[in-house]
Coordinates of C-alpha atoms in Angstrom, one line a residue:
M79 CA 165.1 -111.5 4.5
S80 CA 165.8 -108.0 3.3
S81 CA 166.4 -105.3 5.3
F82 CA 164.9 -101.5 5.6
D83 CA 165.2 -98.1 6.3
V84 CA 162.6 -95.7 7.9
V85 CA 161.8 -92.2 7.2
E86 CA 158.6 -90.1 9.2
V87 CA 157.5 -87.2 7.5
A88 CA 154.4 -85.0 8.5
L89 CA 152.2 -84.4 5.8
G90 CA 152.1 -80.3 4.5
S91 CA 148.8 -81.0 2.9
A92 CA 146.1 -83.7 2.4
V93 CA 147.4 -86.1 0.0
A94 CA 144.4 -87.5 -2.4
Q95 CA 144.0 -90.5 -4.1
S96 CA 146.7 -90.5 -6.9
G97 CA 148.4 -88.1 -5.1
T98 CA 152.2 -88.0 -4.0
I99 CA 154.7 -87.7 -0.8
V100 CA 158.0 -87.0 -2.1
I101 CA 161.0 -87.5 0.5
D102 CA 164.8 -87.1 0.5
Y103 CA 166.9 -90.2 0.4
P104 CA 168.3 -91.2 4.1
E105 CA 171.8 -90.6 4.8
N106 CA 174.0 -92.4 2.9
R107 CA 171.2 -93.9 0.6
Y108 CA 170.6 -93.5 -3.0
S109 CA 168.2 -95.3 -5.6
G110 CA 170.6 -98.5 -6.0
S111 CA 170.1 -99.1 -2.3
Y112 CA 166.4 -100.2 -2.5
V113 CA 164.8 -103.0 -4.4
G114 CA 161.8 -102.7 -6.3
Y115 CA 159.1 -104.2 -4.2
G116 CA 158.2 -104.4 -0.6
H117 CA 158.0 -100.8 0.5
K118 CA 154.9 -99.5 3.0
I119 CA 153.9 -96.4 4.3
Y120 CA 151.9 -96.3 7.6
A121 CA 149.6 -93.2 8.3
E122 CA 149.3 -92.3 11.6
G123 CA 145.7 -90.9 11.7
L124 CA 144.1 -93.7 9.4
Q125 CA 145.7 -96.3 11.7
R126 CA 147.0 -98.6 8.9
H127 CA 149.2 -99.9 6.5
F128 CA 149.2 -99.1 2.8
T129 CA 151.6 -101.7 0.9
Q130 CA 153.4 -101.4 -2.6
D131 CA 152.6 -105.2 -3.0
G132 CA 149.0 -104.8 -2.1
G133 CA 148.9 -101.8 -5.1
E134 CA 148.0 -99.3 -2.4
I135 CA 150.9 -97.5 -3.4
S136 CA 153.8 -97.1 -6.0
V137 CA 157.5 -95.9 -5.6
A138 CA 159.9 -94.4 -7.8
F139 CA 163.5 -93.6 -7.0
T140 CA 164.9 -90.7 -8.7
T141 CA 166.6 -87.7 -7.7
S142 CA 164.3 -88.3 -4.5
I143 CA 161.9 -90.7 -3.6
T144 CA 158.2 -90.2 -5.0
I145 CA 155.3 -92.4 -3.3
T146 CA 152.3 -92.4 -5.1
Y147 CA 148.9 -93.0 -2.8
N148 CA 146.5 -95.3 -4.3
G149 CA 144.1 -95.4 -1.3
A150 CA 140.3 -94.4 -1.5
T151 CA 140.5 -92.5 1.5
S152 CA 142.5 -89.0 1.7
I153 CA 145.5 -88.8 4.1
P154 CA 144.7 -85.5 6.0
A155 CA 147.4 -82.5 6.2
N156 CA 149.9 -82.7 9.3
T157 CA 149.3 -86.6 9.6
A158 CA 152.6 -88.5 10.4
V159 CA 153.3 -90.7 7.8
M160 CA 156.0 -93.5 8.5
V161 CA 157.8 -94.6 5.4
E162 CA 159.4 -98.5 5.4
L163 CA 161.9 -98.7 2.4
N164 CA 162.7 -102.2 1.7
R165 CA 166.8 -102.4 0.9
A166 CA 168.4 -105.1 -1.0
G167 CA 170.4 -107.7 0.9
D168 CA 170.2 -109.4 4.4
D169 CA 169.4 -107.6 7.8
R170 CA 171.7 -110.2 9.7
A171 CA 174.2 -108.6 11.7
D172 CA 177.1 -111.1 10.9
I173 CA 176.6 -110.7 7.3
L174 CA 176.5 -106.7 6.9
A175 CA 179.0 -106.2 9.7
G176 CA 182.1 -104.6 8.1
L177 CA 180.2 -103.9 4.5
P178 CA 181.1 -100.5 3.2
G179 CA 178.0 -98.3 2.3
G180 CA 176.8 -99.2 -0.9
V181 CA 177.4 -103.0 -0.8
T182 CA 174.5 -105.5 -0.9
P183 CA 175.0 -109.2 0.0
M184 CA 173.3 -111.3 -2.4
L185 CA 173.5 -115.0 -2.3
P186 CA 173.3 -117.9 -5.3
Y187 CA 170.3 -120.0 -5.3
L188 CA 169.5 -123.1 -7.7
I189 CA 165.5 -123.1 -8.6
D190 CA 164.1 -126.4 -9.6
L191 CA 161.6 -125.9 -12.5
G192 CA 160.9 -129.8 -12.8
T193 CA 160.6 -131.7 -15.8
P194 CA 157.8 -129.9 -17.6
D195 CA 155.8 -131.9 -20.2
M196 CA 155.6 -131.4 -23.9
L197 CA 153.1 -128.5 -25.4
D198 CA 149.3 -130.0 -25.3
A199 CA 147.5 -127.3 -27.9
G200 CA 144.2 -128.3 -27.0
G201 CA 145.0 -129.8 -23.5
I202 CA 142.8 -127.3 -21.6
C203 CA 140.0 -126.6 -23.8
E204 CA 139.3 -128.7 -27.2
A205 CA 138.1 -126.6 -30.1
Q206 CA 134.4 -125.2 -29.7
S207 CA 132.1 -122.5 -30.7
D208 CA 129.0 -120.7 -29.0
T209 CA 127.3 -117.6 -29.8
G210 CA 127.6 -114.4 -27.2
A211 CA 129.5 -114.2 -24.1
H212 CA 129.6 -117.8 -22.6
D213 CA 132.2 -120.4 -21.2
L214 CA 134.1 -122.4 -22.8
T215 CA 133.9 -126.3 -21.5
I216 CA 137.1 -127.3 -19.7
N217 CA 137.5 -130.7 -22.0
G218 CA 141.2 -131.2 -23.1
D219 CA 143.3 -133.9 -22.3
L220 CA 144.7 -132.5 -19.2
A221 CA 141.2 -132.0 -17.9
S222 CA 139.4 -133.9 -15.0
G223 CA 135.9 -133.0 -13.6
G224 CA 136.0 -129.6 -15.3
V225 CA 139.4 -128.3 -13.9
V226 CA 143.1 -128.7 -15.3
V227 CA 146.1 -129.0 -12.7
L228 CA 149.1 -128.8 -14.7
D229 CA 152.5 -130.5 -14.3
V230 CA 154.3 -127.0 -13.2
P231 CA 153.1 -123.4 -13.4
R232 CA 153.3 -122.4 -17.0
N233 CA 151.5 -120.0 -19.4
V234 CA 148.5 -121.1 -21.7
I235 CA 148.3 -120.2 -25.3
A236 CA 145.0 -119.5 -27.0
D237 CA 144.4 -119.8 -30.6
S238 CA 141.2 -120.3 -33.0
G239 CA 140.6 -122.5 -36.4
G240 CA 139.7 -118.8 -38.5
A241 CA 138.8 -115.3 -37.8
D242 CA 137.9 -115.0 -34.2
T243 CA 138.8 -112.3 -32.0
A244 CA 136.8 -112.8 -28.5
V245 CA 138.8 -112.2 -25.5
L246 CA 139.3 -115.2 -23.4
T247 CA 139.6 -114.8 -19.6
V248 CA 141.4 -117.4 -17.9
Y249 CA 140.5 -118.3 -14.2
G250 CA 142.6 -120.4 -11.8
E251 CA 145.3 -120.6 -9.2
D252 CA 149.0 -119.9 -9.0
V253 CA 151.5 -122.6 -7.7
Y254 CA 150.7 -121.3 -4.3
G255 CA 146.9 -121.6 -4.4
Q256 CA 146.3 -118.2 -4.9
P257 CA 143.3 -117.1 -7.4
M258 CA 144.6 -115.5 -10.2
A259 CA 143.2 -114.2 -13.7
E260 CA 144.2 -113.4 -17.3
S261 CA 142.9 -112.3 -20.4
I262 CA 144.3 -113.0 -24.0
T263 CA 142.6 -111.8 -27.4
L264 CA 142.3 -114.2 -29.7
N265 CA 143.7 -113.3 -33.4
G266 CA 142.6 -115.6 -35.7
S267 CA 144.2 -118.9 -36.4
T268 CA 147.6 -117.2 -34.6
A269 CA 148.5 -118.6 -31.5
V270 CA 148.5 -116.1 -28.8
P271 CA 150.9 -116.9 -25.7
G272 CA 149.7 -115.8 -22.3
K273 CA 152.1 -114.4 -19.8
K274 CA 151.1 -115.4 -16.6
A275 CA 152.1 -119.1 -14.8
F276 CA 148.7 -121.0 -14.0
K277 CA 149.2 -124.2 -11.8
K278 CA 145.5 -124.8 -12.0
I279 CA 142.8 -123.4 -14.3
T280 CA 139.2 -123.7 -13.3
R281 CA 137.0 -121.4 -15.6
V282 CA 137.4 -119.8 -19.3
A283 CA 135.1 -117.4 -20.7
A284 CA 135.0 -115.7 -23.9
S285 CA 133.6 -112.2 -24.3
A286 CA 131.8 -112.8 -27.5
T287 CA 130.8 -115.4 -30.2
I288 CA 133.2 -117.9 -31.4
S289 CA 132.5 -119.1 -34.9
N290 CA 135.8 -121.0 -35.8
G291 CA 136.6 -123.2 -32.8
A292 CA 138.8 -121.7 -30.3
F293 CA 141.1 -123.9 -28.1
L294 CA 143.5 -123.6 -25.3
G295 CA 146.7 -125.4 -24.7
T296 CA 149.6 -125.2 -22.5
G297 CA 153.2 -123.3 -23.4
D298 CA 156.4 -123.5 -22.6
V299 CA 157.2 -120.5 -20.3
I300 CA 157.4 -121.8 -16.7
G301 CA 156.6 -119.9 -13.4
L302 CA 159.1 -119.2 -11.0
P303 CA 158.5 -120.1 -7.5
V304 CA 160.3 -116.3 -6.1
F305 CA 160.1 -113.5 -7.3
L306 CA 163.0 -112.6 -9.9
P307 CA 163.9 -108.6 -9.9
Y308 CA 165.9 -108.3 -12.8
N309 CA 167.0 -110.6 -16.3
T310 CA 170.1 -109.2 -16.2
A311 CA 172.8 -111.7 -17.3
G312 CA 175.3 -110.7 -15.1
L313 CA 172.7 -111.6 -12.0
V314 CA 171.5 -115.0 -13.5
I315 CA 174.4 -117.4 -13.4
G316 CA 172.6 -120.0 -16.2
D317 CA 170.6 -122.9 -16.4
F318 CA 171.0 -126.6 -15.9
E319 CA 169.5 -129.0 -18.4
N320 CA 169.5 -132.6 -16.9
G321 CA 172.4 -131.7 -14.7
T322 CA 174.5 -130.1 -17.7
F323 CA 175.1 -126.1 -16.9
D324 CA 174.8 -124.0 -19.4
A325 CA 176.3 -120.7 -18.3
S326 CA 174.8 -119.0 -22.1
L327 CA 171.3 -119.0 -20.4
D328 CA 170.0 -120.1 -23.9
G329 CA 166.3 -119.6 -22.5
T330 CA 164.4 -116.3 -22.1
L331 CA 163.8 -114.6 -18.8
T332 CA 161.1 -112.5 -17.7
A333 CA 161.4 -110.5 -14.6
G334 CA 158.4 -110.2 -12.2
V335 CA 155.8 -107.5 -12.6
Q336 CA 155.9 -105.0 -9.5
T337 CA 153.1 -102.6 -11.1
T338 CA 149.7 -103.4 -9.8
P339 CA 148.7 -106.4 -11.9
T340 CA 145.9 -106.3 -14.4
A341 CA 144.1 -109.0 -16.7
T342 CA 147.0 -108.3 -19.3
T343 CA 150.0 -108.0 -17.3
G344 CA 152.8 -110.3 -16.9
D345 CA 153.6 -112.8 -14.3
V346 CA 154.1 -111.4 -10.7
R347 CA 157.1 -113.4 -9.7
G348 CA 158.8 -113.8 -13.1
T349 CA 158.8 -116.6 -15.8
Y350 CA 161.6 -118.6 -17.7
D351 CA 161.0 -120.0 -21.2
P352 CA 163.7 -122.7 -21.4
G353 CA 166.1 -123.5 -24.5
A354 CA 165.4 -126.8 -24.4
T355 CA 162.4 -128.3 -25.8
L356 CA 160.3 -129.7 -22.8
D357 CA 159.2 -133.0 -23.5
G358 CA 158.6 -134.5 -19.9
A359 CA 162.0 -136.2 -19.5
T360 CA 164.4 -132.7 -19.7
A361 CA 164.9 -131.4 -15.7
I362 CA 165.3 -127.7 -15.7
Q363 CA 167.2 -125.5 -13.3
L364 CA 168.0 -122.3 -12.8
A365 CA 170.7 -120.5 -11.2
V366 CA 170.2 -117.1 -9.9
F367 CA 171.5 -114.4 -7.3
L368 CA 168.7 -113.1 -5.0
A369 CA 168.6 -110.3 -2.4
D370 CA 165.4 -111.9 -0.5
P371 CA 164.4 -115.2 -1.8
T372 CA 161.6 -115.2 0.7
Y373 CA 159.7 -112.6 -1.5
K374 CA 156.9 -114.2 -4.1
G375 CA 155.8 -110.8 -5.4
V376 CA 152.9 -108.6 -5.4
N377 CA 149.3 -110.1 -5.0
Q378 CA 147.8 -111.4 -8.0
Y379 CA 145.0 -110.3 -10.1
A380 CA 142.2 -112.5 -9.7
G381 CA 139.6 -111.0 -11.6

């Protein structure tokens, strides 16, 4: 678990939507003291919390701390606001005892990504055309009853047999059963990979006519079960391929998205594109340092 600091401030003026609250750092704290997620404010007059993870606030750490308020109801002047700032590291006294200021405990973790199957270009939707806005039929090799449950959480790839430019919006769930959606614009016969890791796909909607047979399949970008706040080599130890450690990390890590998710932003926890060819037989594991292995990212965009 991460630890946190609490700062209380009385608003000198009302804060409307997109307005800001600026506070100083607590004593002996600086921008590096805090992680990029999990921050909250509590507005006493409104009797409720506003969270970064829910997209209700955003927080920027520069020479001071700037909180941008995204709520629909203005916070009145003179309201007492409690700001809860999420720090990196564990809040256990036995770990923190004796640590000098600015030192954050981070522990190594091994993330098991399974043995992902090989790519299947039409595994979700086989090539199909139709006029106007319409739903594609989920009828690929991986489909059962109009639904696809993937072997591991992974991205999808959209393609077409010709000059189609419709937007495909994919609906489904993540590995925790949370609804999610992603929009991918077709680029003719050039495959377009998605960024988000789906575990289940329940609907694929096209924004316009498809004339050349659009199809949807699986990609080789694997979703992570926990939030990865970085892709820095020093904090990522390496990966294992069938138990063989590779410190060079020949795959590509993408950190989790912390801005308010949309239909086109990346995965809320982060992804890994292994260097090994996925074949259903190669086990992939990732060794990383994490300050908070319980955090699963901001809420998904569900459409």
